[in-house]
mmCIF file of C-alpha atoms in Angstrom:
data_model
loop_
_atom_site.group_PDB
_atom_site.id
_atom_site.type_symbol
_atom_site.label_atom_id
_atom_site.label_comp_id
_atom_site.label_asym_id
_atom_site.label_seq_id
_atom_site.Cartn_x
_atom_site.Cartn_y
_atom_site.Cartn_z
ATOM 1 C CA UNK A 1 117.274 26.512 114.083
ATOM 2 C CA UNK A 2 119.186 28.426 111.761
ATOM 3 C CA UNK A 3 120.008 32.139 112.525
ATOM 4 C CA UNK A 4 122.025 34.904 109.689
ATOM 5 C CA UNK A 5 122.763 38.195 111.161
ATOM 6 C CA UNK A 6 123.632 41.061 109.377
ATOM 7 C CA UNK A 7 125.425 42.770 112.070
ATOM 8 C CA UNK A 8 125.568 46.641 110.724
ATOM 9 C CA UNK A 9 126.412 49.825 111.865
ATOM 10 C CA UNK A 10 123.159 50.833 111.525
ATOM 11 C CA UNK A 11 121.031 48.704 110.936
ATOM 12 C CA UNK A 12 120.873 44.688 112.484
ATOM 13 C CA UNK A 13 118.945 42.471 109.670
ATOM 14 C CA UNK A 14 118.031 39.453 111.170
ATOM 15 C CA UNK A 15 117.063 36.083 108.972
ATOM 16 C CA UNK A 16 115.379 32.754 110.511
ATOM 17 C CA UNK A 17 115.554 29.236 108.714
ATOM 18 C CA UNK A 18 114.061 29.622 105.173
ATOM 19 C CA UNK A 19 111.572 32.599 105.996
ATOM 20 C CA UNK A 20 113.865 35.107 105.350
ATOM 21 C CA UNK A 21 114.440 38.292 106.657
ATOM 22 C CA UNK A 22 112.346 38.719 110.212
ATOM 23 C CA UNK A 23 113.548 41.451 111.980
ATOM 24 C CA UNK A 24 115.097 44.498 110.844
ATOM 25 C CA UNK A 25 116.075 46.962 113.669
ATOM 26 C CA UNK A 26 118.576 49.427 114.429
ATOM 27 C CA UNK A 27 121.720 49.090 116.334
ATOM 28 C CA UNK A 28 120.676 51.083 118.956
ATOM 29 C CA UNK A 29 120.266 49.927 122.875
ATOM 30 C CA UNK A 30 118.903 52.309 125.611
ATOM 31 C CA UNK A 31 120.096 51.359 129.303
ATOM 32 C CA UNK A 32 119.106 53.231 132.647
ATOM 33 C CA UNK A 33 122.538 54.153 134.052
ATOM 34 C CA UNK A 34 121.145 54.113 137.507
ATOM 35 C CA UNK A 35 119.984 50.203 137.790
ATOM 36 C CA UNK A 36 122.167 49.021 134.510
ATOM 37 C CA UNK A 37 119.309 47.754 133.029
ATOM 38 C CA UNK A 38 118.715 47.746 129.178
ATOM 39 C CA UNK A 39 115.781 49.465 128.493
ATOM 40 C CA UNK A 40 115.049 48.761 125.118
ATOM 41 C CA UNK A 41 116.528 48.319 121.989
ATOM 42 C CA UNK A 42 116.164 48.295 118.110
ATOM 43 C CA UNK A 43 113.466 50.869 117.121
ATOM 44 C CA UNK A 44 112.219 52.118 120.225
ATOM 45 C CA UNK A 45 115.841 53.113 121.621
ATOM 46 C CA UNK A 46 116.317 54.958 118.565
ATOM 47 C CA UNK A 47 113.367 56.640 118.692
ATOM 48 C CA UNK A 48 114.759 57.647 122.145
ATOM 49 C CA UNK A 49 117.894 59.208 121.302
ATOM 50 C CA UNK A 50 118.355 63.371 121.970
ATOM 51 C CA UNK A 51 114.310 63.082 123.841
ATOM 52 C CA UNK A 52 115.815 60.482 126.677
ATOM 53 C CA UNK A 53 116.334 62.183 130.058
ATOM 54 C CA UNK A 54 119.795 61.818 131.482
ATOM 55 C CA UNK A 55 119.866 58.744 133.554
ATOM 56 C CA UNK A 56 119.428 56.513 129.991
ATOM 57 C CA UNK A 57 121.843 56.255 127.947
ATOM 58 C CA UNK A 58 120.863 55.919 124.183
ATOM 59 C CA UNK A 59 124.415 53.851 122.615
ATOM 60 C CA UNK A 60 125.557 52.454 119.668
ATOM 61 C CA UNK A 61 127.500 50.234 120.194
ATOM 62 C CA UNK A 62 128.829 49.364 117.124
ATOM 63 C CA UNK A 63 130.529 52.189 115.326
ATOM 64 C CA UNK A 64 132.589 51.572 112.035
ATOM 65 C CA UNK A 65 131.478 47.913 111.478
ATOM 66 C CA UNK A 66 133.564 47.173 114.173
ATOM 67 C CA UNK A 67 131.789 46.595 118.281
ATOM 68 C CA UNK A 68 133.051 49.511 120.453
ATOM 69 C CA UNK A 69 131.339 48.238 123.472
ATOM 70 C CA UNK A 70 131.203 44.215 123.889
ATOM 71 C CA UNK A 71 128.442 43.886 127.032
ATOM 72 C CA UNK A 72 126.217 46.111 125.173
ATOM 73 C CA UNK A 73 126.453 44.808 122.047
ATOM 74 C CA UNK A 74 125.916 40.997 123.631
ATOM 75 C CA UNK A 75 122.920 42.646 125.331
ATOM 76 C CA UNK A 76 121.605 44.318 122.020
ATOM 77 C CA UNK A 77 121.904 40.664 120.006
ATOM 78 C CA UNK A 78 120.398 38.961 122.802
ATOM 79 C CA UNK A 79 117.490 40.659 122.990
ATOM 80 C CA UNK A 80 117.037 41.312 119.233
ATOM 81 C CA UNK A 81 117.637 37.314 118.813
ATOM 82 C CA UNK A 82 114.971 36.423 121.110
ATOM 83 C CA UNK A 83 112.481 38.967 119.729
ATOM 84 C CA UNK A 84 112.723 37.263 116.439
ATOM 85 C CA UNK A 85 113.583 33.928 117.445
ATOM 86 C CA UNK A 86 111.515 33.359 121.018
ATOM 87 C CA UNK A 87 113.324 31.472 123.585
ATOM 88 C CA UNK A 88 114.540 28.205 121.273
ATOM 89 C CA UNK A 89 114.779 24.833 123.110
ATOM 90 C CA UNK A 90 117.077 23.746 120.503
ATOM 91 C CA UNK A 91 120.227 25.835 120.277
ATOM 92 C CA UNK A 92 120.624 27.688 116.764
ATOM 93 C CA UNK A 93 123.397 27.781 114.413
ATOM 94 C CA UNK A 94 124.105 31.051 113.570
ATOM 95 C CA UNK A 95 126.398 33.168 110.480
ATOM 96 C CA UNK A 96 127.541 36.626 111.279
ATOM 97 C CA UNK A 97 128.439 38.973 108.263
ATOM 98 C CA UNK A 98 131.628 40.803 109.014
ATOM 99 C CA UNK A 99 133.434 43.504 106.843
ATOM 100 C CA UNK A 100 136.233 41.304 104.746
ATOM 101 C CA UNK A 101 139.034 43.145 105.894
ATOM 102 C CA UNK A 102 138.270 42.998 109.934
ATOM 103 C CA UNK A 103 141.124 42.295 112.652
ATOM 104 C CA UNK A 104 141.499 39.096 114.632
ATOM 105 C CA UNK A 105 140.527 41.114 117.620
ATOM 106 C CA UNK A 106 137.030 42.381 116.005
ATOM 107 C CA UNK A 107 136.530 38.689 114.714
ATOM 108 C CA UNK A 108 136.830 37.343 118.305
ATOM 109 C CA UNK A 109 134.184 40.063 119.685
ATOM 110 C CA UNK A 110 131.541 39.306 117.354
ATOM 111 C CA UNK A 111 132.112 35.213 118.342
ATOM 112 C CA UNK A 112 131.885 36.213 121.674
ATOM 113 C CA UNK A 113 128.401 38.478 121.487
ATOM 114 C CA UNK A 114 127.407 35.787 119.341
ATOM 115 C CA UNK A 115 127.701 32.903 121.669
ATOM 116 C CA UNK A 116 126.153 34.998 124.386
ATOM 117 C CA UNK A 117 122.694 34.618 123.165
ATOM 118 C CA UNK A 118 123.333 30.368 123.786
ATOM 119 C CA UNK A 119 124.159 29.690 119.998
ATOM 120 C CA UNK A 120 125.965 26.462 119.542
ATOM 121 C CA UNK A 121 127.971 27.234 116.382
ATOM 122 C CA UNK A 122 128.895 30.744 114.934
ATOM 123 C CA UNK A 123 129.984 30.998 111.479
ATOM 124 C CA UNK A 124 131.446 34.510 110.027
ATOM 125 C CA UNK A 125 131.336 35.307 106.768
ATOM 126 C CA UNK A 126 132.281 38.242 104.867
ATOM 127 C CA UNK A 127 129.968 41.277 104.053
ATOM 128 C CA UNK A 128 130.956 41.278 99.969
ATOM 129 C CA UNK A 129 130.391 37.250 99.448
ATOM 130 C CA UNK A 130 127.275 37.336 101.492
ATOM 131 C CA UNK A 131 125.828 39.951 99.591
ATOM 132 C CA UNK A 132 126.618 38.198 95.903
ATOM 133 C CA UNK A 133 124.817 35.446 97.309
ATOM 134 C CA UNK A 134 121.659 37.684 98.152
ATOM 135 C CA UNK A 135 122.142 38.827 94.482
ATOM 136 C CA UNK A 136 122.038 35.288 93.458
ATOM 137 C CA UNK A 137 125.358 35.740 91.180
ATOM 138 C CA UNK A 138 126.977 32.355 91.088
ATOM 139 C CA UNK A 139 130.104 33.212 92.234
ATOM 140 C CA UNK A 140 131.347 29.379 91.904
ATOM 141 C CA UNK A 141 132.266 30.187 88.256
ATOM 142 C CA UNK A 142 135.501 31.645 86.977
ATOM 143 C CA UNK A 143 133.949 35.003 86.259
ATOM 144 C CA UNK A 144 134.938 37.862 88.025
ATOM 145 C CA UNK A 145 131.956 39.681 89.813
ATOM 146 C CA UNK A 146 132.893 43.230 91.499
ATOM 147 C CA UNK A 147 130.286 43.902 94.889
ATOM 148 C CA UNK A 148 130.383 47.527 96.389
ATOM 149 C CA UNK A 149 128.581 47.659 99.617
ATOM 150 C CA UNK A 150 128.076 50.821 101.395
ATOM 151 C CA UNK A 151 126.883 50.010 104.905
ATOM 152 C CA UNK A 152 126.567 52.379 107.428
ATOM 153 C CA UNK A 153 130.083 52.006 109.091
ATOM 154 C CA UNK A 154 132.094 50.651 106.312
ATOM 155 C CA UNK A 155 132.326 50.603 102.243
ATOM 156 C CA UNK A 156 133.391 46.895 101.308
ATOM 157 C CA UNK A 157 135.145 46.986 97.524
ATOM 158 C CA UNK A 158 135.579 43.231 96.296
ATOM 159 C CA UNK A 159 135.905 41.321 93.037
ATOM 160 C CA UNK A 160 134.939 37.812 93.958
ATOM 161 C CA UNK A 161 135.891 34.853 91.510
ATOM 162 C CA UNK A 162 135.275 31.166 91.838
ATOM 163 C CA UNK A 163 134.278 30.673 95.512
ATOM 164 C CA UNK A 164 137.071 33.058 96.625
ATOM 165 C CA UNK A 165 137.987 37.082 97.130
ATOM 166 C CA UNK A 166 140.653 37.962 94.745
ATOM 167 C CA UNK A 167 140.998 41.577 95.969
ATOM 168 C CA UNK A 168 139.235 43.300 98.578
ATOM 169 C CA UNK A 169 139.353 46.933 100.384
ATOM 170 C CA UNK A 170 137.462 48.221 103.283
ATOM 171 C CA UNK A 171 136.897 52.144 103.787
ATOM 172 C CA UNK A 172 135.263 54.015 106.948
ATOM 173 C CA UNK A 173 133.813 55.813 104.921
ATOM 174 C CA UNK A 174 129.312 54.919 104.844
ATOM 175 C CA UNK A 175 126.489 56.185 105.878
ATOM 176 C CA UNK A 176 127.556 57.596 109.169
ATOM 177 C CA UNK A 177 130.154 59.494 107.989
ATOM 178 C CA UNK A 178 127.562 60.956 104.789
ATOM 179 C CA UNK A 179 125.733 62.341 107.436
ATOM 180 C CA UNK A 180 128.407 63.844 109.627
ATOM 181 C CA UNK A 181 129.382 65.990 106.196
ATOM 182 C CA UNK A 182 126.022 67.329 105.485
ATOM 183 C CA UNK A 183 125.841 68.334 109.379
ATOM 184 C CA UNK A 184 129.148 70.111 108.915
ATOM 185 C CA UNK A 185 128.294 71.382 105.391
ATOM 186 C CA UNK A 186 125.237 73.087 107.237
ATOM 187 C CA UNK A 187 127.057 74.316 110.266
ATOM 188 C CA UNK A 188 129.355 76.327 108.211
ATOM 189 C CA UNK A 189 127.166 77.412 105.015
ATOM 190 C CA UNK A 190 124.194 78.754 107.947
ATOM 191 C CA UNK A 191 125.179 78.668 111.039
ATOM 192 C CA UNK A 192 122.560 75.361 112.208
ATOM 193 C CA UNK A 193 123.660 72.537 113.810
ATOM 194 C CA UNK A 194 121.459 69.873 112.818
ATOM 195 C CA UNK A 195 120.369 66.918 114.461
ATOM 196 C CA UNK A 196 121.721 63.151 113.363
ATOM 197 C CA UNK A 197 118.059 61.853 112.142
ATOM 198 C CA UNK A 198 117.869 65.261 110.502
ATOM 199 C CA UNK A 199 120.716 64.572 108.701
ATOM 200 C CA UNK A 200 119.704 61.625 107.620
ATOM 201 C CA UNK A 201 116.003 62.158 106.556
ATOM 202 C CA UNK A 202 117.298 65.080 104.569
ATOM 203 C CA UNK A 203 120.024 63.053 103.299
ATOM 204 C CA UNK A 204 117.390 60.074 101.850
ATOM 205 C CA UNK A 205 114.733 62.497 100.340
ATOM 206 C CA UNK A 206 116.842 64.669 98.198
ATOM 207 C CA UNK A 207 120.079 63.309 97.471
ATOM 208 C CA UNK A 208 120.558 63.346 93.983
ATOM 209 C CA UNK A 209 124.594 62.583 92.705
ATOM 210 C CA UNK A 210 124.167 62.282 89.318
ATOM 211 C CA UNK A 211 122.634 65.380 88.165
ATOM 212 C CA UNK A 212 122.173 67.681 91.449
ATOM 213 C CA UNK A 213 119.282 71.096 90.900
ATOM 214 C CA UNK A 214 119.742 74.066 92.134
ATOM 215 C CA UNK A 215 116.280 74.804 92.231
ATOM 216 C CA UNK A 216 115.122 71.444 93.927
ATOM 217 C CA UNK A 217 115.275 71.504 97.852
ATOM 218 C CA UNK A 218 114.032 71.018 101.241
ATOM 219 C CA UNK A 219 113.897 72.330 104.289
ATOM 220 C CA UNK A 220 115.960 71.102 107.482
ATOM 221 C CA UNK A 221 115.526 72.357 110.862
ATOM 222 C CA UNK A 222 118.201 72.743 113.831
ATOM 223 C CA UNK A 223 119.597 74.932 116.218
ATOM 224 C CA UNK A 224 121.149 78.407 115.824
ATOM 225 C CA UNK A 225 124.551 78.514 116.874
ATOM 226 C CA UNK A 226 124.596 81.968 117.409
ATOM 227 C CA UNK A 227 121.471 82.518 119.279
ATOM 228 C CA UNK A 228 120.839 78.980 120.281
ATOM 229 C CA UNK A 229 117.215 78.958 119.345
ATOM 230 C CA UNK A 230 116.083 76.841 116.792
ATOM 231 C CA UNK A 231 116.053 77.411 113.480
ATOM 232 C CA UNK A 232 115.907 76.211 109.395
ATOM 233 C CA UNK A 233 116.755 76.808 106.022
ATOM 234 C CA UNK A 234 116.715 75.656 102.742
ATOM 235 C CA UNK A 235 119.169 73.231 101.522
ATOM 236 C CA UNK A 236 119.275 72.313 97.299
ATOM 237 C CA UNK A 237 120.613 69.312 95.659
ATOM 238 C CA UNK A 238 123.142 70.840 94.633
ATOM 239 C CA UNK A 239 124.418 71.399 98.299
ATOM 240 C CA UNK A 240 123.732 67.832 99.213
ATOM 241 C CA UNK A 241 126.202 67.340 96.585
ATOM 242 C CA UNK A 242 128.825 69.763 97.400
ATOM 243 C CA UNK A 243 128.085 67.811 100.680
ATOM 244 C CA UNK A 244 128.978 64.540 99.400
ATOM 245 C CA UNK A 245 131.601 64.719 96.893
ATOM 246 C CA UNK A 246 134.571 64.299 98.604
ATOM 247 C CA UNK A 247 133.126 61.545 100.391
ATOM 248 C CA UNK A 248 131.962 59.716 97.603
ATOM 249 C CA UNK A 249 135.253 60.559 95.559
ATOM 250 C CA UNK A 250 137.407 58.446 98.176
ATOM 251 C CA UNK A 251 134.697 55.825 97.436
ATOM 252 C CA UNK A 252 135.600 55.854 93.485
ATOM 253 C CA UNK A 253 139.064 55.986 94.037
ATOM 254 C CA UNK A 254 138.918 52.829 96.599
ATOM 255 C CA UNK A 255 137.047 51.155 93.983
ATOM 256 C CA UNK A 256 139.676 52.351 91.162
ATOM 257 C CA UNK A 257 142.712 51.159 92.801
ATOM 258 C CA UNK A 258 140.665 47.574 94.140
ATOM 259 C CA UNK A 259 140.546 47.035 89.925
ATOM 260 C CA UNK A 260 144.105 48.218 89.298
ATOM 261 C CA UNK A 261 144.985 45.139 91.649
ATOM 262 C CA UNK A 262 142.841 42.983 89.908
ATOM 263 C CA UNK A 263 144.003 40.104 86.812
ATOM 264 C CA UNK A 264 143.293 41.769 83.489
ATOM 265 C CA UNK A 265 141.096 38.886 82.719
ATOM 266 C CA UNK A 266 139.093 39.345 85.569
ATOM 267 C CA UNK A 267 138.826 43.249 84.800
ATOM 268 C CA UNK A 268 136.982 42.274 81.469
ATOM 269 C CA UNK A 269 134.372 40.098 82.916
ATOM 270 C CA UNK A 270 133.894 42.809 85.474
ATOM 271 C CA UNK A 271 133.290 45.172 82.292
ATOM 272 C CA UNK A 272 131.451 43.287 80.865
ATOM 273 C CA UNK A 273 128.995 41.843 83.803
ATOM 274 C CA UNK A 274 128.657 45.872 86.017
ATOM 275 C CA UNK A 275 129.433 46.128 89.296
ATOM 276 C CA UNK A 276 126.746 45.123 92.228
ATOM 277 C CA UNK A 277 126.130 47.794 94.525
ATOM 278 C CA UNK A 278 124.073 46.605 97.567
ATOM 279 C CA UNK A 279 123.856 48.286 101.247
ATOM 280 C CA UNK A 280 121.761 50.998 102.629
ATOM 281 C CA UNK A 281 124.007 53.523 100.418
ATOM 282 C CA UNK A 282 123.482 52.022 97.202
ATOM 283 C CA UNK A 283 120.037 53.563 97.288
ATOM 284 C CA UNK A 284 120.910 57.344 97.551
ATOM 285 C CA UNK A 285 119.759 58.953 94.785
ATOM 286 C CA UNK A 286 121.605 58.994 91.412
ATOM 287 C CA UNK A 287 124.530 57.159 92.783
ATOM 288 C CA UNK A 288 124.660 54.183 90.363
ATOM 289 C CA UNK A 289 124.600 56.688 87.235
ATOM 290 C CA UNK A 290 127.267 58.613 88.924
ATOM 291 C CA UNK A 291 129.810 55.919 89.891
ATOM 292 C CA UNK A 292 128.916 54.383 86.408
ATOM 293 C CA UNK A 293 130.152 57.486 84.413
ATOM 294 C CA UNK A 294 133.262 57.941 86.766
ATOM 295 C CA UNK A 295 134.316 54.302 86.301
ATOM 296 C CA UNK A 296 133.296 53.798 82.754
ATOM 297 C CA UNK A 297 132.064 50.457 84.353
ATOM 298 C CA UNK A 298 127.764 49.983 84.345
ATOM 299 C CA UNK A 299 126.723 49.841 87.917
ATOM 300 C CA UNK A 300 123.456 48.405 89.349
ATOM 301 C CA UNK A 301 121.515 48.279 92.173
ATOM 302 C CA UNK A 302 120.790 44.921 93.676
ATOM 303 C CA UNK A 303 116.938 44.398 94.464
ATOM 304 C CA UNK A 304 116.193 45.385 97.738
ATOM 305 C CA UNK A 305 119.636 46.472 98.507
ATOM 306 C CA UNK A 306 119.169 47.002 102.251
ATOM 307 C CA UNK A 307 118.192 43.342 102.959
ATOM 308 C CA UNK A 308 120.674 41.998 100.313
ATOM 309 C CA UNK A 309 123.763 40.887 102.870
ATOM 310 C CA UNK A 310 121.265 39.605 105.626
ATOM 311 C CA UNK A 311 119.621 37.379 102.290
ATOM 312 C CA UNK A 312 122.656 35.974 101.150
ATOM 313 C CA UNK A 313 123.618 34.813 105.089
ATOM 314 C CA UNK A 314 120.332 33.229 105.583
ATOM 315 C CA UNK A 315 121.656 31.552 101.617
ATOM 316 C CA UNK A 316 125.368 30.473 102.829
ATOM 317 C CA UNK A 317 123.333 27.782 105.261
ATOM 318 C CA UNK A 318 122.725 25.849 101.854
ATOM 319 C CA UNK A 319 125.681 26.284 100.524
ATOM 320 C CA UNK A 320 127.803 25.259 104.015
ATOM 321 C CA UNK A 321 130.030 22.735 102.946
ATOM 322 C CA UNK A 322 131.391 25.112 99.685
ATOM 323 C CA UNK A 323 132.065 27.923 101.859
ATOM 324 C CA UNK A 324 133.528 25.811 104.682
ATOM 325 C CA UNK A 325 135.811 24.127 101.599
ATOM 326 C CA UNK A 326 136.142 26.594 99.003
ATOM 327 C CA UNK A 327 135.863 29.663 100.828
ATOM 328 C CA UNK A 328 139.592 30.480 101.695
ATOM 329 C CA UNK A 329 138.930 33.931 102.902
ATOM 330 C CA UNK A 330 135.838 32.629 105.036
ATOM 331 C CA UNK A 331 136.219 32.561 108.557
ATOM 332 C CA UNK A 332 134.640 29.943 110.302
ATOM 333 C CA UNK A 333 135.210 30.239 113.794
ATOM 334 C CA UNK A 334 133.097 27.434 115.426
ATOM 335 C CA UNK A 335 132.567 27.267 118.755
ATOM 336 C CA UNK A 336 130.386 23.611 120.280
ATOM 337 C CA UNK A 337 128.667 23.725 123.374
ATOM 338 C CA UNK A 338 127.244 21.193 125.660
#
């Protein structure tokens, strides 16, 4: 059995031998801090979080790509693993997408929550090869293809040529942090401190980057600072935006200064072929058009962006023996048991 995990901030994508994607959760686990027993995990602990009562904790505990809290994230994988998988007698192989720029000590983690589930080989791979692969660019040419994914911890720049990264950055700057600036945006402008899932459901219907209304909004609802009862108002794209920008500015400039490093010859291909945007980010709205006229480089949207990294995991099965040879970035920590 043959396992790809898209391990995100936010989100965990999980794909199973050739069926594709199976289960697509988020990173959340719920444990009752009185008998240290997990709860639940996935959907139903985030549906928990802020209406839990104190005894469970509602954690995530993976925060910036990288695992802030190894026993619960072994826990969380586990669980998820076996909800998708069942209870395998045979003992699957499994590929882990990591950000391309992680530290030995964040590799060895994810190995580690990886083998606890009773895997008998882990594989990582990076987040920007995996998700040309789910684009099904052939990256084995020498063309240079530029991938931008915007996860929900981390914003992975890289321009990928002949079965290799020839530049790469890595930014903590995603979806997390998006919606820790419109909750300080709105704590400021009115005085309501808004909610995390707030944030974020405001943040997917009415985000619009490339040409933000004043006249088109909707409402979000929090808490009154002052009088600590709650409250709403009225928030307009062109908020959202003054939201955003600086965010999504020190995304540009990561992706300006990944091309500066790049071979000239490289830079035309990338010209002439767009950049890929894939992740959960790529589909706020208006963002393609917007980082296409700030680049002067056509950007596109992969097709289903959000599933586009855990696709091109379950894809680096078939092509083992070219990453394992031609891959010099790839890490494949391998681990045999029994």
């Amino acid at each position: 059995m043959d396992i790809g995990i898209d391990l995100g901030t936010a989100n965990i994508i999980i794909t199973k031998n050739k069926k594709g994607v199976v289960l697509n959760e988020p990173s959340v686990i719920a444990f009752d801090k009185r008998t240290e027993r997990v709860v639940a995990v996935g959907t139903e602990a985030y549906n928990m979080e802020g209406r839990a009562p104190s005894y469970i904790a509602v954690v995530h505990p993976i925060a910036d790509g990288v695992i802030s809290d190894d026993v619960l994230t072994q826990a969380m994988i586990r669980e998820l693993i076996w909800s998708a998988a069942g209870h395998p007698i045979v003992k699957p192989r499994i590929i882990i997408c990591v950000p391309s720029l992680i530290t030995e000590v964040e590799k060895r983690a994810i190995l580690d929550a990886a083998m606890s589930t009773g895997s008998r080989r882990v594989h990582l791979i990076q987040e920007p090869l995996a998700a040309l692969l789910g684009a099904k660019i052939h990256i084995e040419k020498p063309v240079g293809n530029m991938v931008v994914d915007i996860g929900g911890g981390t914003t992975d720049v890289a321009v990928v040529s002949m079965n290799g990264i020839v530049t790469a950055r890595t930014l903590k700057i995603a979806g997390n942090r998006f919606d820790q600036s419109i909750i300080r945006y709105v704590q400021n402008k009115y005085g309501i401190l808004l909610g995390k899932k707030s944030a974020e459901e405001i943040k997917i219907s009415l985000c619009n980057l490339y040409n933000p209304r004043e006249d088109a909004t909707g409402t979000v609802k929090g808490q009154n600072l002052r009088r600590g009862l709650p409250d709403q108002c009225d928030l307009s794209e062109a908020e959202l935006f003054e939201a955003l920008e600086e965010d999504i500015t020190a995304i540009i400039e990561m992706i300006r200064r990944t091309l500066e490093e790049t071979p000239p010859e490289l830079v035309g291909d990338i010209c002439q072929n767009g950049i890929l945007l894939t992740g959960g980010g790529a589909l706020m709205g208006g963002l393609e058009d917007y980082f296409s006229r700030a680049l002067g480089v056509s950007c596109r949207k992969a097709k289903d962006p959000l599933t586009c990294v855990a696709r091109g995991t379950a894809a680096a099965f078939s092509k083992k023996q070219i990453l394992r040879d031609g891959f010099e970035r790839i890490d494949g920590y391998q681990q045999e048991r029994g």
